[in-house]
Each structure stands twice: as structure tokens, then as C-alpha cells.
Short mmCIF file of C-alpha atoms and ligand atoms in Angstrom, two decimals:
data_model
loop_
_atom_site.label_atom_id
_atom_site.label_comp_id
_atom_site.label_asym_id
_atom_site.label_seq_id
_atom_site.Cartn_x
_atom_site.Cartn_y
_atom_site.Cartn_z
CA MET B 1 30.95 -78.35 36.58
CA PRO B 2 32.65 -81.75 36.61
CA SER B 3 35.87 -82.04 34.62
CA GLU B 4 35.45 -82.40 30.88
CA THR B 5 36.11 -86.09 30.63
CA SER B 6 34.10 -87.25 33.63
CA SER B 7 31.10 -89.40 32.98
CA SER B 8 28.76 -87.08 34.90
CA TYR B 9 29.77 -84.24 32.59
CA LYS B 10 28.99 -86.37 29.54
CA SER B 11 25.72 -87.55 31.02
CA VAL B 12 24.45 -83.94 31.36
CA PHE B 13 24.62 -83.43 27.61
CA ALA B 14 23.40 -86.94 26.80
CA ALA B 15 20.34 -86.28 29.00
CA ARG B 16 19.65 -82.97 27.25
CA ARG B 17 19.90 -84.62 23.82
CA ARG B 18 17.66 -87.45 24.90
CA ARG B 19 15.03 -85.04 26.20
CA LEU B 20 15.11 -83.17 22.92
CA ALA B 21 14.88 -86.38 20.86
CA ASP B 22 11.86 -87.46 22.91
CA LYS B 23 10.04 -84.29 21.93
CA LEU B 24 10.78 -84.58 18.19
CA GLY B 25 9.12 -86.65 15.50
CA GLY B 26 12.11 -86.52 13.13
CA PRO B 27 15.73 -85.39 12.89
CA ALA B 28 17.02 -81.99 13.93
CA LEU B 29 20.22 -80.25 12.86
CA ILE B 30 22.00 -77.97 15.33
CA ILE B 31 25.15 -76.32 14.08
CA SER B 32 27.97 -74.67 15.98
CA GLY B 33 28.70 -71.79 13.60
CA LEU B 34 31.84 -70.17 12.26
CA ALA B 35 34.22 -67.55 13.61
CA ARG B 36 33.51 -64.13 12.15
CA ALA B 37 36.10 -62.06 10.31
CA ARG B 38 37.09 -58.73 11.90
CA ASN B 39 38.46 -57.30 8.67
CA TYR B 40 40.16 -59.98 6.53
CA ARG B 41 39.35 -63.67 6.91
CA ALA B 42 42.46 -64.72 8.86
CA ASN B 43 41.94 -62.01 11.49
CA ARG B 44 38.91 -63.20 13.35
CA TYR B 45 36.86 -62.46 16.44
CA PRO B 46 37.26 -65.20 19.05
CA PHE B 47 34.98 -68.07 18.11
CA ARG B 48 31.86 -68.41 20.22
CA ALA B 49 29.71 -71.42 19.34
CA GLU B 50 25.96 -70.99 18.90
CA SER B 51 24.22 -71.41 22.24
CA HIS B 52 21.92 -74.25 21.14
CA PHE B 53 24.99 -76.25 20.11
CA LEU B 54 26.75 -75.53 23.42
CA TYR B 55 23.63 -76.63 25.26
CA PHE B 56 23.52 -80.04 23.61
CA VAL B 57 27.24 -80.72 22.98
CA GLY B 58 29.15 -78.74 25.64
CA LYS B 59 32.18 -77.93 23.53
CA ALA B 60 32.81 -75.00 21.19
CA LEU B 61 33.83 -76.83 18.02
CA GLU B 62 33.90 -74.60 14.97
CA GLY B 63 32.02 -75.71 11.83
CA ALA B 64 30.46 -78.76 13.48
CA ALA B 65 26.90 -80.06 13.28
CA LEU B 66 24.88 -82.17 15.69
CA VAL B 67 22.12 -84.32 14.25
CA VAL B 68 19.60 -85.41 16.88
CA ARG B 69 17.36 -88.30 15.88
CA PRO B 70 14.80 -90.17 17.96
CA ASP B 71 17.16 -93.18 17.90
CA GLY B 72 20.34 -91.28 18.88
CA SER B 73 22.62 -88.35 18.06
CA ILE B 74 25.66 -88.03 15.84
CA LEU B 75 28.15 -85.19 15.88
CA TYR B 76 29.72 -84.28 12.53
CA ALA B 77 33.01 -82.39 12.81
CA GLU B 78 35.97 -81.32 10.75
CA PRO B 79 38.81 -83.88 11.12
CA PRO B 80 42.06 -82.17 12.23
CA ASP B 81 44.26 -80.91 9.42
CA PRO B 82 47.92 -81.90 10.12
CA GLU B 83 49.19 -78.75 8.36
CA GLU B 84 47.09 -76.52 10.63
CA ALA B 85 48.87 -78.01 13.64
CA LEU B 86 51.78 -75.69 12.83
CA TRP B 87 49.56 -72.72 13.74
CA THR B 88 47.05 -74.12 16.18
CA GLY B 89 48.92 -76.97 17.89
CA PRO B 90 47.64 -80.52 17.66
CA GLN B 91 43.86 -80.79 17.58
CA PRO B 92 41.90 -83.80 18.91
CA THR B 93 41.12 -86.57 16.47
CA LEU B 94 37.48 -87.44 15.94
CA GLU B 95 38.03 -90.60 18.01
CA GLN B 96 39.38 -88.49 20.88
CA LEU B 97 36.39 -86.16 20.57
CA ALA B 98 34.03 -89.12 20.68
CA THR B 99 35.62 -90.30 23.93
CA GLU B 100 35.65 -86.84 25.45
CA LEU B 101 32.04 -86.04 24.59
CA GLY B 102 30.46 -89.47 24.84
CA LEU B 103 29.00 -89.13 21.37
CA GLU B 104 29.35 -90.83 18.01
CA VAL B 105 31.51 -88.46 15.92
CA ARG B 106 31.91 -88.62 12.13
CA PRO B 107 33.63 -86.41 9.53
CA ILE B 108 31.43 -83.51 8.46
CA ASP B 109 31.80 -84.60 4.82
CA GLU B 110 29.71 -87.66 5.65
CA LEU B 111 26.73 -85.58 6.72
CA ARG B 112 23.72 -86.52 4.57
CA LEU B 113 20.24 -85.40 5.43
CA GLU B 114 17.90 -87.51 3.37
CA GLU B 115 14.71 -86.85 5.34
CA PRO B 116 13.26 -83.39 5.99
CA THR B 117 15.29 -82.03 8.91
CA ALA B 118 14.30 -79.34 11.37
CA THR B 119 16.73 -76.55 12.25
CA LEU B 120 16.97 -73.27 14.14
CA PRO B 121 18.05 -69.86 12.90
CA SER B 122 21.67 -68.80 13.16
CA ALA B 123 22.84 -65.55 14.59
CA ASP B 124 25.05 -64.66 11.62
CA ALA B 125 24.68 -64.80 7.88
CA GLU B 126 27.69 -66.97 7.16
CA THR B 127 26.57 -69.65 9.57
CA ALA B 128 23.06 -69.49 8.15
CA PHE B 129 24.60 -70.00 4.72
CA LEU B 130 26.50 -73.09 5.89
CA GLN B 131 23.32 -74.41 7.46
CA SER B 132 21.36 -73.80 4.24
CA ASP B 133 24.05 -75.67 2.35
CA LEU B 134 23.82 -78.67 4.65
CA LEU B 135 20.05 -78.74 4.51
CA GLY B 136 19.62 -77.86 0.85
CA ARG B 137 17.08 -75.13 1.62
CA ASP B 138 17.08 -71.47 2.66
CA ILE B 139 17.70 -70.53 6.28
CA VAL B 140 17.21 -66.91 7.22
CA PRO B 141 19.61 -65.52 9.88
CA ALA B 142 17.86 -64.78 13.17
CA SER B 143 16.63 -61.22 13.50
CA GLY B 144 13.92 -59.25 15.22
CA PRO B 145 10.94 -60.66 17.07
CA GLU B 146 9.61 -62.54 14.01
CA LEU B 147 10.97 -65.87 12.92
CA GLU B 148 11.28 -66.94 9.33
CA GLY B 149 12.21 -70.22 7.70
CA ILE B 150 12.64 -72.24 10.86
CA ASP B 151 10.98 -75.21 12.38
CA LEU B 152 8.66 -74.00 15.11
CA ALA B 153 8.20 -77.43 16.70
CA LEU B 154 11.98 -77.66 17.19
CA ALA B 155 12.10 -74.07 18.47
CA ASP B 156 9.37 -74.85 20.99
CA ALA B 157 11.07 -78.06 22.14
CA VAL B 158 14.37 -76.23 22.68
CA ILE B 159 12.62 -73.37 24.46
CA GLU B 160 10.88 -75.81 26.80
CA LEU B 161 14.25 -77.34 27.71
CA ARG B 162 16.27 -74.17 28.01
CA LEU B 163 13.69 -72.12 29.95
CA VAL B 164 14.23 -74.24 33.06
CA HIS B 165 17.85 -74.78 34.03
CA ASP B 166 19.26 -78.11 35.11
CA HIS B 167 21.81 -78.51 37.91
CA ALA B 168 24.81 -78.33 35.56
CA ALA B 169 23.58 -75.07 34.03
CA LEU B 170 23.05 -73.53 37.45
CA THR B 171 26.54 -74.59 38.53
CA GLU B 172 27.95 -72.72 35.53
CA MET B 173 25.80 -69.65 36.19
CA ARG B 174 26.90 -69.56 39.82
CA ALA B 175 30.52 -69.74 38.65
CA ALA B 176 29.93 -66.85 36.23
CA ALA B 177 28.26 -64.87 39.04
CA ALA B 178 31.27 -65.42 41.33
CA VAL B 179 33.65 -64.03 38.70
CA THR B 180 31.30 -61.12 38.08
CA GLU B 181 31.39 -60.33 41.79
CA ARG B 182 35.18 -60.14 41.66
CA ALA B 183 34.98 -57.89 38.60
CA HIS B 184 32.53 -55.46 40.22
CA ARG B 185 34.55 -55.30 43.43
CA ALA B 186 37.69 -54.62 41.37
CA GLY B 187 35.85 -51.88 39.46
CA MET B 188 34.69 -50.25 42.69
CA ARG B 189 38.22 -50.35 44.15
CA ALA B 190 39.81 -48.95 41.01
CA THR B 191 37.47 -45.96 40.59
CA ARG B 192 38.72 -42.45 41.30
CA PRO B 193 38.40 -39.00 39.76
CA GLY B 194 40.67 -38.29 36.80
CA LEU B 195 40.65 -41.84 35.44
CA ARG B 196 39.03 -42.71 32.18
CA GLU B 197 35.99 -45.01 32.12
CA ALA B 198 38.21 -47.39 30.12
CA ALA B 199 40.54 -47.78 33.12
CA ILE B 200 37.64 -49.19 35.14
CA VAL B 201 36.71 -51.50 32.27
CA GLY B 202 40.33 -52.68 32.33
CA ALA B 203 40.25 -53.42 36.06
CA MET B 204 37.03 -55.41 35.67
CA ASP B 205 38.26 -57.14 32.54
CA ALA B 206 41.39 -58.34 34.34
CA GLU B 207 39.23 -60.34 36.75
CA ILE B 208 37.05 -61.79 34.00
CA VAL B 209 39.83 -62.69 31.58
CA GLY B 210 42.11 -63.78 34.44
CA ALA B 211 39.46 -66.27 35.55
CA GLY B 212 39.37 -67.86 32.09
CA CYS B 213 36.01 -66.29 31.28
CA THR B 214 34.85 -63.83 28.65
CA HIS B 215 32.31 -61.03 28.79
CA ALA B 216 28.75 -62.23 28.29
CA TYR B 217 28.04 -58.97 26.42
CA GLN B 218 29.71 -55.69 25.60
CA PRO B 219 30.39 -53.94 28.94
CA ILE B 220 28.62 -50.68 29.73
CA VAL B 221 30.80 -48.61 32.07
CA THR B 222 29.75 -45.00 31.86
CA ARG B 223 29.34 -41.71 33.66
CA GLU B 224 26.45 -41.09 31.24
CA GLY B 225 24.22 -43.72 32.77
CA GLU B 226 21.15 -42.23 31.09
CA VAL B 227 22.40 -43.53 27.72
CA LEU B 228 20.93 -47.00 28.07
CA HIS B 229 23.35 -48.88 25.84
CA ASP B 230 26.41 -46.66 26.04
CA GLU B 231 29.32 -48.87 25.01
CA ARG B 232 31.99 -46.13 24.71
CA HIS B 233 34.53 -45.79 27.49
CA HIS B 234 36.49 -42.70 26.56
CA ARG B 235 35.36 -40.09 29.10
CA LEU B 236 37.26 -38.86 32.15
CA LEU B 237 35.60 -39.40 35.51
CA GLU B 238 34.88 -36.43 37.75
CA ALA B 239 34.38 -36.46 41.51
CA GLY B 240 30.65 -35.64 41.34
CA ASP B 241 29.81 -38.39 38.85
CA LEU B 242 28.04 -41.65 39.33
CA LEU B 243 29.56 -44.52 37.38
CA LEU B 244 27.12 -47.08 36.01
CA ALA B 245 28.78 -50.46 35.34
CA ASP B 246 26.76 -53.18 33.58
CA VAL B 247 29.31 -56.00 33.31
CA GLY B 248 28.84 -59.77 33.39
CA ALA B 249 31.17 -62.72 32.97
CA GLU B 250 30.44 -65.67 30.71
CA SER B 251 31.67 -68.99 32.11
CA PRO B 252 34.00 -71.20 30.06
CA GLY B 253 30.97 -73.36 29.20
CA GLY B 254 29.21 -70.30 27.76
CA TRP B 255 26.79 -69.41 30.59
CA ALA B 256 26.05 -65.75 31.31
CA SER B 257 25.77 -63.43 34.23
CA ASP B 258 24.44 -59.89 33.88
CA VAL B 259 24.96 -57.39 36.68
CA THR B 260 24.72 -53.64 37.06
CA ARG B 261 25.93 -51.55 39.95
CA THR B 262 26.12 -47.77 40.13
CA TRP B 263 28.73 -46.21 42.39
CA PRO B 264 29.97 -42.69 43.18
CA VAL B 265 33.30 -41.75 41.59
CA SER B 266 34.31 -39.85 44.75
CA GLY B 267 33.65 -42.89 46.94
CA GLN B 268 30.63 -41.26 48.57
CA TYR B 269 27.14 -40.71 47.17
CA SER B 270 25.95 -37.10 47.36
CA GLY B 271 22.67 -36.51 49.22
CA SER B 272 20.64 -36.42 46.01
CA GLN B 273 22.45 -39.44 44.54
CA ARG B 274 21.85 -41.46 47.67
CA ALA B 275 18.19 -40.43 47.81
CA VAL B 276 17.49 -41.57 44.25
CA TYR B 277 19.66 -44.66 44.68
CA GLU B 278 17.56 -45.71 47.69
CA VAL B 279 14.42 -45.33 45.56
CA VAL B 280 15.82 -47.59 42.81
CA LEU B 281 17.03 -50.08 45.40
CA ALA B 282 13.61 -50.23 47.07
CA SER B 283 12.08 -50.86 43.65
CA GLN B 284 14.57 -53.65 42.93
CA LEU B 285 14.04 -55.32 46.30
CA ALA B 286 10.26 -55.15 45.91
CA ALA B 287 10.53 -56.74 42.46
CA ILE B 288 12.82 -59.52 43.73
CA ASP B 289 10.37 -60.10 46.55
CA ALA B 290 7.60 -60.59 44.00
CA VAL B 291 9.52 -63.34 42.15
CA ARG B 292 8.12 -66.80 42.80
CA PRO B 293 6.62 -69.64 40.77
CA GLY B 294 3.30 -68.83 39.14
CA VAL B 295 3.78 -65.06 39.18
CA ARG B 296 3.44 -63.34 35.82
CA TYR B 297 6.69 -61.52 34.99
CA ARG B 298 4.81 -58.49 33.66
CA ASP B 299 3.40 -58.09 37.16
CA VAL B 300 6.94 -58.05 38.58
CA HIS B 301 7.66 -55.25 36.10
CA ARG B 302 4.64 -53.36 37.41
CA VAL B 303 5.59 -53.88 41.06
CA ALA B 304 8.98 -52.33 40.28
CA GLY B 305 7.47 -49.39 38.41
CA LYS B 306 4.99 -48.59 41.15
CA LYS B 307 7.58 -48.87 43.92
CA LEU B 308 9.85 -46.54 41.94
CA LEU B 309 7.02 -44.05 41.59
CA GLU B 310 6.20 -44.31 45.27
CA GLY B 311 9.78 -43.24 46.00
CA LEU B 312 9.76 -40.45 43.41
CA VAL B 313 6.52 -39.09 44.87
CA ALA B 314 8.12 -39.18 48.33
CA LEU B 315 11.08 -37.18 46.94
CA GLY B 316 8.59 -34.66 45.52
CA LEU B 317 9.58 -35.30 41.90
CA PHE B 318 5.99 -36.22 41.09
CA HIS B 319 2.82 -35.01 42.78
CA GLY B 320 -0.23 -37.24 42.89
CA ASP B 321 -1.55 -40.70 43.55
CA VAL B 322 0.90 -43.52 42.69
CA GLU B 323 -1.66 -45.82 41.03
CA GLU B 324 -3.05 -42.99 38.96
CA LEU B 325 0.42 -41.74 37.99
CA TYR B 326 1.46 -45.27 37.04
CA ALA B 327 -1.59 -45.64 34.82
CA ARG B 328 -0.60 -42.37 33.12
CA GLY B 329 2.91 -43.73 32.33
CA ALA B 330 4.86 -41.70 34.88
CA ALA B 331 7.23 -44.56 35.83
CA ALA B 332 8.32 -45.03 32.21
CA LEU B 333 9.39 -41.39 31.95
CA PHE B 334 12.35 -42.27 34.23
CA PHE B 335 12.43 -46.07 33.74
CA PRO B 336 11.58 -46.69 30.09
CA HIS B 337 12.89 -50.26 29.74
CA GLY B 338 11.60 -53.59 31.00
CA ILE B 339 12.38 -54.97 34.45
CA GLY B 340 14.57 -57.67 32.89
CA HIS B 341 14.76 -60.80 30.79
CA LEU B 342 15.61 -64.48 30.73
CA LEU B 343 19.24 -65.36 31.46
CA GLY B 344 21.09 -68.51 30.43
CA LEU B 345 23.59 -69.26 27.70
CA ASP B 346 22.62 -65.95 26.11
CA VAL B 347 22.50 -62.78 28.16
CA HIS B 348 19.00 -62.23 26.75
CA ASP B 349 18.41 -65.93 26.71
CA LEU B 350 16.85 -67.45 23.60
CA GLU B 351 16.34 -64.05 21.99
CA ASP B 352 17.48 -65.58 18.69
CA LEU B 353 14.00 -67.11 18.72
CA GLY B 354 12.41 -63.67 18.87
CA ASP B 355 9.63 -63.25 21.41
CA ARG B 356 8.67 -66.93 21.10
CA ALA B 357 10.77 -67.71 24.18
CA GLY B 358 10.08 -64.56 26.19
CA TYR B 359 6.33 -64.41 25.61
CA ALA B 360 4.04 -67.25 26.58
CA PRO B 361 1.75 -68.53 23.81
CA GLY B 362 -1.11 -66.10 23.33
CA ARG B 363 0.81 -63.16 24.80
CA ALA B 364 2.40 -60.42 22.75
CA ARG B 365 4.25 -57.21 23.42
CA SER B 366 2.13 -54.33 24.60
CA GLN B 367 2.29 -51.14 22.57
CA ASN B 368 1.97 -49.06 25.71
CA PHE B 369 5.22 -47.10 26.28
CA GLY B 370 5.83 -48.43 29.80
CA ASP B 371 5.57 -52.09 28.74
CA ARG B 372 6.80 -52.01 25.14
CA TYR B 373 10.39 -52.92 25.95
CA LEU B 374 9.52 -55.78 28.26
CA ARG B 375 11.42 -58.81 26.89
CA LEU B 376 9.67 -61.43 29.02
CA ASP B 377 6.06 -62.07 29.86
CA ARG B 378 5.72 -65.62 31.10
CA ASP B 379 4.45 -67.06 34.33
CA LEU B 380 7.59 -67.82 36.33
CA VAL B 381 8.57 -71.44 36.87
CA SER B 382 11.02 -72.90 39.38
CA GLY B 383 14.42 -73.25 37.67
CA MET B 384 14.14 -70.16 35.45
CA VAL B 385 16.75 -67.43 35.87
CA VAL B 386 15.68 -63.85 35.19
CA THR B 387 17.30 -60.49 35.71
CA ILE B 388 15.73 -57.81 37.88
CA GLU B 389 17.07 -54.44 36.80
CA PRO B 390 15.05 -51.31 37.48
CA GLY B 391 16.62 -47.93 36.94
CA TYR B 392 16.20 -44.19 37.10
CA TYR B 393 17.42 -42.22 34.08
CA ARG B 394 17.30 -38.53 33.40
CA ILE B 395 16.95 -38.79 29.63
CA PRO B 396 16.85 -35.47 27.74
CA TYR B 397 15.14 -37.18 24.79
CA LEU B 398 12.16 -37.94 27.03
CA LEU B 399 12.19 -35.07 29.54
CA GLU B 400 12.85 -32.18 27.18
CA ARG B 401 10.24 -33.04 24.56
CA PRO B 402 6.68 -31.95 25.33
CA GLU B 403 5.34 -34.72 23.08
CA GLU B 404 6.97 -37.31 25.39
CA VAL B 405 6.12 -35.68 28.72
CA GLY B 406 2.58 -34.87 27.63
CA GLU B 407 0.06 -34.41 30.40
CA LEU B 408 2.54 -35.66 33.00
CA GLU B 409 4.04 -32.16 32.96
CA SER B 410 1.44 -31.02 35.48
CA ALA B 411 2.49 -33.79 37.91
CA LEU B 412 6.25 -33.39 37.43
CA ASP B 413 8.10 -30.98 39.71
CA ARG B 414 10.92 -29.52 37.62
CA ARG B 415 12.36 -27.68 40.61
CA VAL B 416 12.98 -31.02 42.31
CA LEU B 417 14.32 -32.44 39.04
CA ALA B 418 16.85 -29.58 39.00
CA GLU B 419 17.88 -30.41 42.58
CA LEU B 420 18.61 -33.97 41.42
CA ALA B 421 20.82 -32.76 38.58
CA ASP B 422 23.83 -34.87 39.60
CA VAL B 423 21.85 -38.07 39.04
CA ARG B 424 22.07 -39.03 35.37
CA GLY B 425 21.50 -42.77 35.44
CA ILE B 426 21.20 -45.43 38.12
CA ARG B 427 20.51 -49.10 37.43
CA ILE B 428 20.74 -51.96 39.91
CA GLU B 429 20.65 -55.40 38.28
CA ASP B 430 20.85 -58.90 39.75
CA ASP B 431 20.39 -62.42 38.42
CA VAL B 432 17.56 -64.21 40.16
CA LEU B 433 16.79 -67.92 40.21
CA VAL B 434 13.14 -68.83 40.66
CA THR B 435 13.03 -71.53 43.34
CA ASP B 436 10.18 -73.81 44.45
CA THR B 437 9.14 -71.31 47.11
CA GLY B 438 10.43 -67.92 45.95
CA ALA B 439 13.72 -66.62 44.65
CA GLU B 440 17.45 -66.87 45.14
CA VAL B 441 19.63 -63.95 44.08
CA LEU B 442 22.64 -65.56 42.39
CA THR B 443 24.53 -62.27 42.43
CA GLY B 444 23.41 -61.14 45.88
CA SER B 445 26.88 -60.89 47.40
CA ILE B 446 27.91 -58.06 45.08
CA PRO B 447 27.74 -54.88 47.22
CA LYS B 448 24.48 -53.05 46.64
CA ALA B 449 23.35 -51.09 49.72
CA PRO B 450 24.98 -47.61 49.59
CA ALA B 451 27.11 -48.17 52.72
CA ASP B 452 28.31 -51.54 51.37
CA VAL B 453 29.23 -50.01 48.01
CA GLU B 454 31.14 -47.21 49.70
CA ALA B 455 32.96 -49.72 51.92
CA ALA B 456 33.83 -51.87 48.90
CA MET B 457 35.31 -48.80 47.21
CA ARG B 458 37.58 -48.22 50.21
CA ALA B 459 38.69 -51.87 50.40
CA ALA B 460 42.37 -52.47 49.79
N1 LIG E 1 23.49 -56.07 29.93
C1 LIG E 1 22.33 -56.08 29.11
C2 LIG E 1 21.12 -56.04 29.89
O1 LIG E 1 21.14 -55.72 31.06
O2 LIG E 1 20.06 -56.38 29.45
MN1 MN E 2 20.06 -57.41 31.83
MN1 MN E 3 22.93 -55.78 32.22
#
């Protein structure tokens, strides 16, 4: 990314605002949001501006609002309070902000919206309240796959822009991926029996924070890899464990990476761990191979599921024909989530707009168990970034309940499942850019083949 004051940096955001204005018939309001209180108001979580604001302004200003009109954009911001300088240091004047951002900037008190103005939902209630106040009508905070009280034409215009990344966005995502690589390598090097999961989080965190980044999401670093969103880090690592680490840096400009690796605490995969790992890896590579423009993402999900099943049949965990087993839901018994999602400023990009971004018009989530958690079902387009993240999970909730296993019981070999008892959860996740001819793995230099992971764990 060019330095903050350079004209090419300013022109990136000016071009994004212009493209949005060209799609709109009237004004749109895009607000940055407010820091959230941790317990009392003065003790706050670090401020993270709303992604739509970052996309069009490029700076995390708290309590600011961008008004985009067909004839130009104006940023409304809080003028610096001289008394606050005691605590926060001197803040830029609005004139300085205008120069830095290449935008007309006015005090937020001057914001008047006389015509009907479109807006987007906000992730938190307080910001939604501020937005409602500015607009003089109710705005419902974003939640769930349905959208309420927002302007769908604006949502669709923003989705169209943010689905396909420009050069500046990709530069930021590559930078985030490079920091994530350092974090994963540090995590691999730091791992040994007797440490707590939290110690590995700390080693990874040092790389991310030390690079001036933040986490793009709450890290998952766990010996209980079968717990899909396990965010606790309190357990001690034992030599026979696998450690699943789903950790991604967010660049200073707010762009995400999202990577999972699974490595052996002892430094060497056991025979069963390696065997299942190779099956997940083959599934991931087949899915990445399927990524190219025009391919429907749901089909990439299916490629991954079938390749996983092919491997599980070869291990003897299932008996039967792969296509037939897939149709009966066998892949989802060990891989119940979707193959991935959009990636951008948000780790699940644009999910504040529900499934409107992830699902192409006319498509909706399937109710079938294997596809229900798929967050994306669009035809891929050059410039999109998606994650590819198959896994294998031995989940008691699914495997120990006859109502979940159902008729698959007859195809499942529980003797083989018992032999694979030291494999709780494996996920392998990369960030993949759709190119004109295929795919580029943005996170491809993070060790992934078993021998490379083991070598990275031995590295000094
Ligand atoms: N780290 C969240 C995800 O992989 O979707
Ligand atoms: Mn992901
Ligand atoms: Mn992840």
C-alpha cells in the first residue's frame, strides 16, 4: 500500500467512492461506528471502524460519517477536542484530515440529510442508534441472514464493488498473508508437550502484534480440533495431540487473512494422524484445483467432500461407492461445515449483509445437512478471494447419536474409527485469489505438506 499521504493512496478511495456514486440514484450514508465498552464506558475495546467505511475512506475515524452523492462525497467528522489532547495526544484538524484523505471534511454537527438517504446496517446496536439519529429513522443492527430496515440498492452496489478486489485491496491482503505466515511458523516452532495452548497463541500473537497488525478474528488454537469454534486456550498439550491453529492477521488497513494449519505437538505426525492429514490435504488441493472463473462455489464444496470421502474409503473408514456415499451425506458426518467463504475486509466478507453477498440472486441455502453451512454459493469471478478449508472432525455429537448417523452406520467401520482415535480434528485452510485463468493461493508459502510442517517445527 502506498504511504498514507501519497496521491495514489488517495486515488484508490476516490475511485471506490466514484464507482459507488455512479451506481446510486441518491445520497448514501456510511458511518464508521463507535468503540464498544468492555465494562464501563472509559474502558473500551480497541476501535475497529465498520468495514464499509474503511473501504471508502481508508482511515479508522471514530464517530465519523461519509455521505456519498452522485456529485461528490463529504466526510463529516468530530473536530479535535483540545482537552482530549491531554489523554490522546494531538489529533489532526479537519483541514489536515482533508489533505490526508483527499476529501472534503466538515464537522459532524453540520451533517444534514434533507433527502431520503440510503444506509447499511451496523454491526453493533450503539452504532445503529447513532445512524438512526443521523437519518431520523430506525436502523436495525445487522444480524442473521435476513436484512431489515436497510437500502437494498445500496447493499447491492456495495456488494458488487467489494466482491471483486482492486489492486490496493490485494496488496493489503498479501501483506496480511505474509504476517500470518510468520505467525504460523512461530506457532509451529514454539509447540512442545507440556505447554498450554495459550503459550502458542502468545507466540503467534507476538508476530501479529509486532507487525502492527491485529487478529482478523478470535484465534482458534486447540488440541480439541473437533470443537469447530473452540476459542478457549487453557489446556495443556500432550505429545500425542494434534494442535489445530486457525489464526489470521488483519492488516493495518483492515484487510483479513484466514489460515488454519494442524500440526503434531510431538513434532511428528503418528501413522494415523498422517494418514488422515493426507486425506484432508488431498481434498483441499482438489478444491483449490477446481477454483477458476465461472465455477460455481457449491461445486468446489462438493469436489472437496467427494475427495475427502474417496480418501476415507481408501482408509477403510467407510465401505461403498463414493458417489453413493456422498449422496447419502457421508462426507458431512466428518466435515459438517462449508468449504469456505468470501474473504476481504471481513473474515467472512460482507456477512453483515446476510446471505445477500454470499448467495447469488435466486440462490438460497440448502437445507440438506452437507450444504446447510455453506456461506457462499456464487459463480466465481476473477478478483474474488475465497477460503478453501476442508476438515476431518471426530465429533461425538454427530458420531455417537444414532439419529445423526442414521443409515450411514452400515457403511461406517467403527473398528477403523477406533484405530484413528488420536485424530480429533484436522483443518487445512488457505486464502485463494480467483485469477483470470485459475487460482493463486495467497497463503501458499505457509508449510502444509506433512514433511514441511515437521521441518518448520524443527526450525530454529
Ligand atoms: N476463522 C474462521 C473461519 O475459518 O471461517
Ligand atoms: Mn475461514
Ligand atoms: Mn479460519
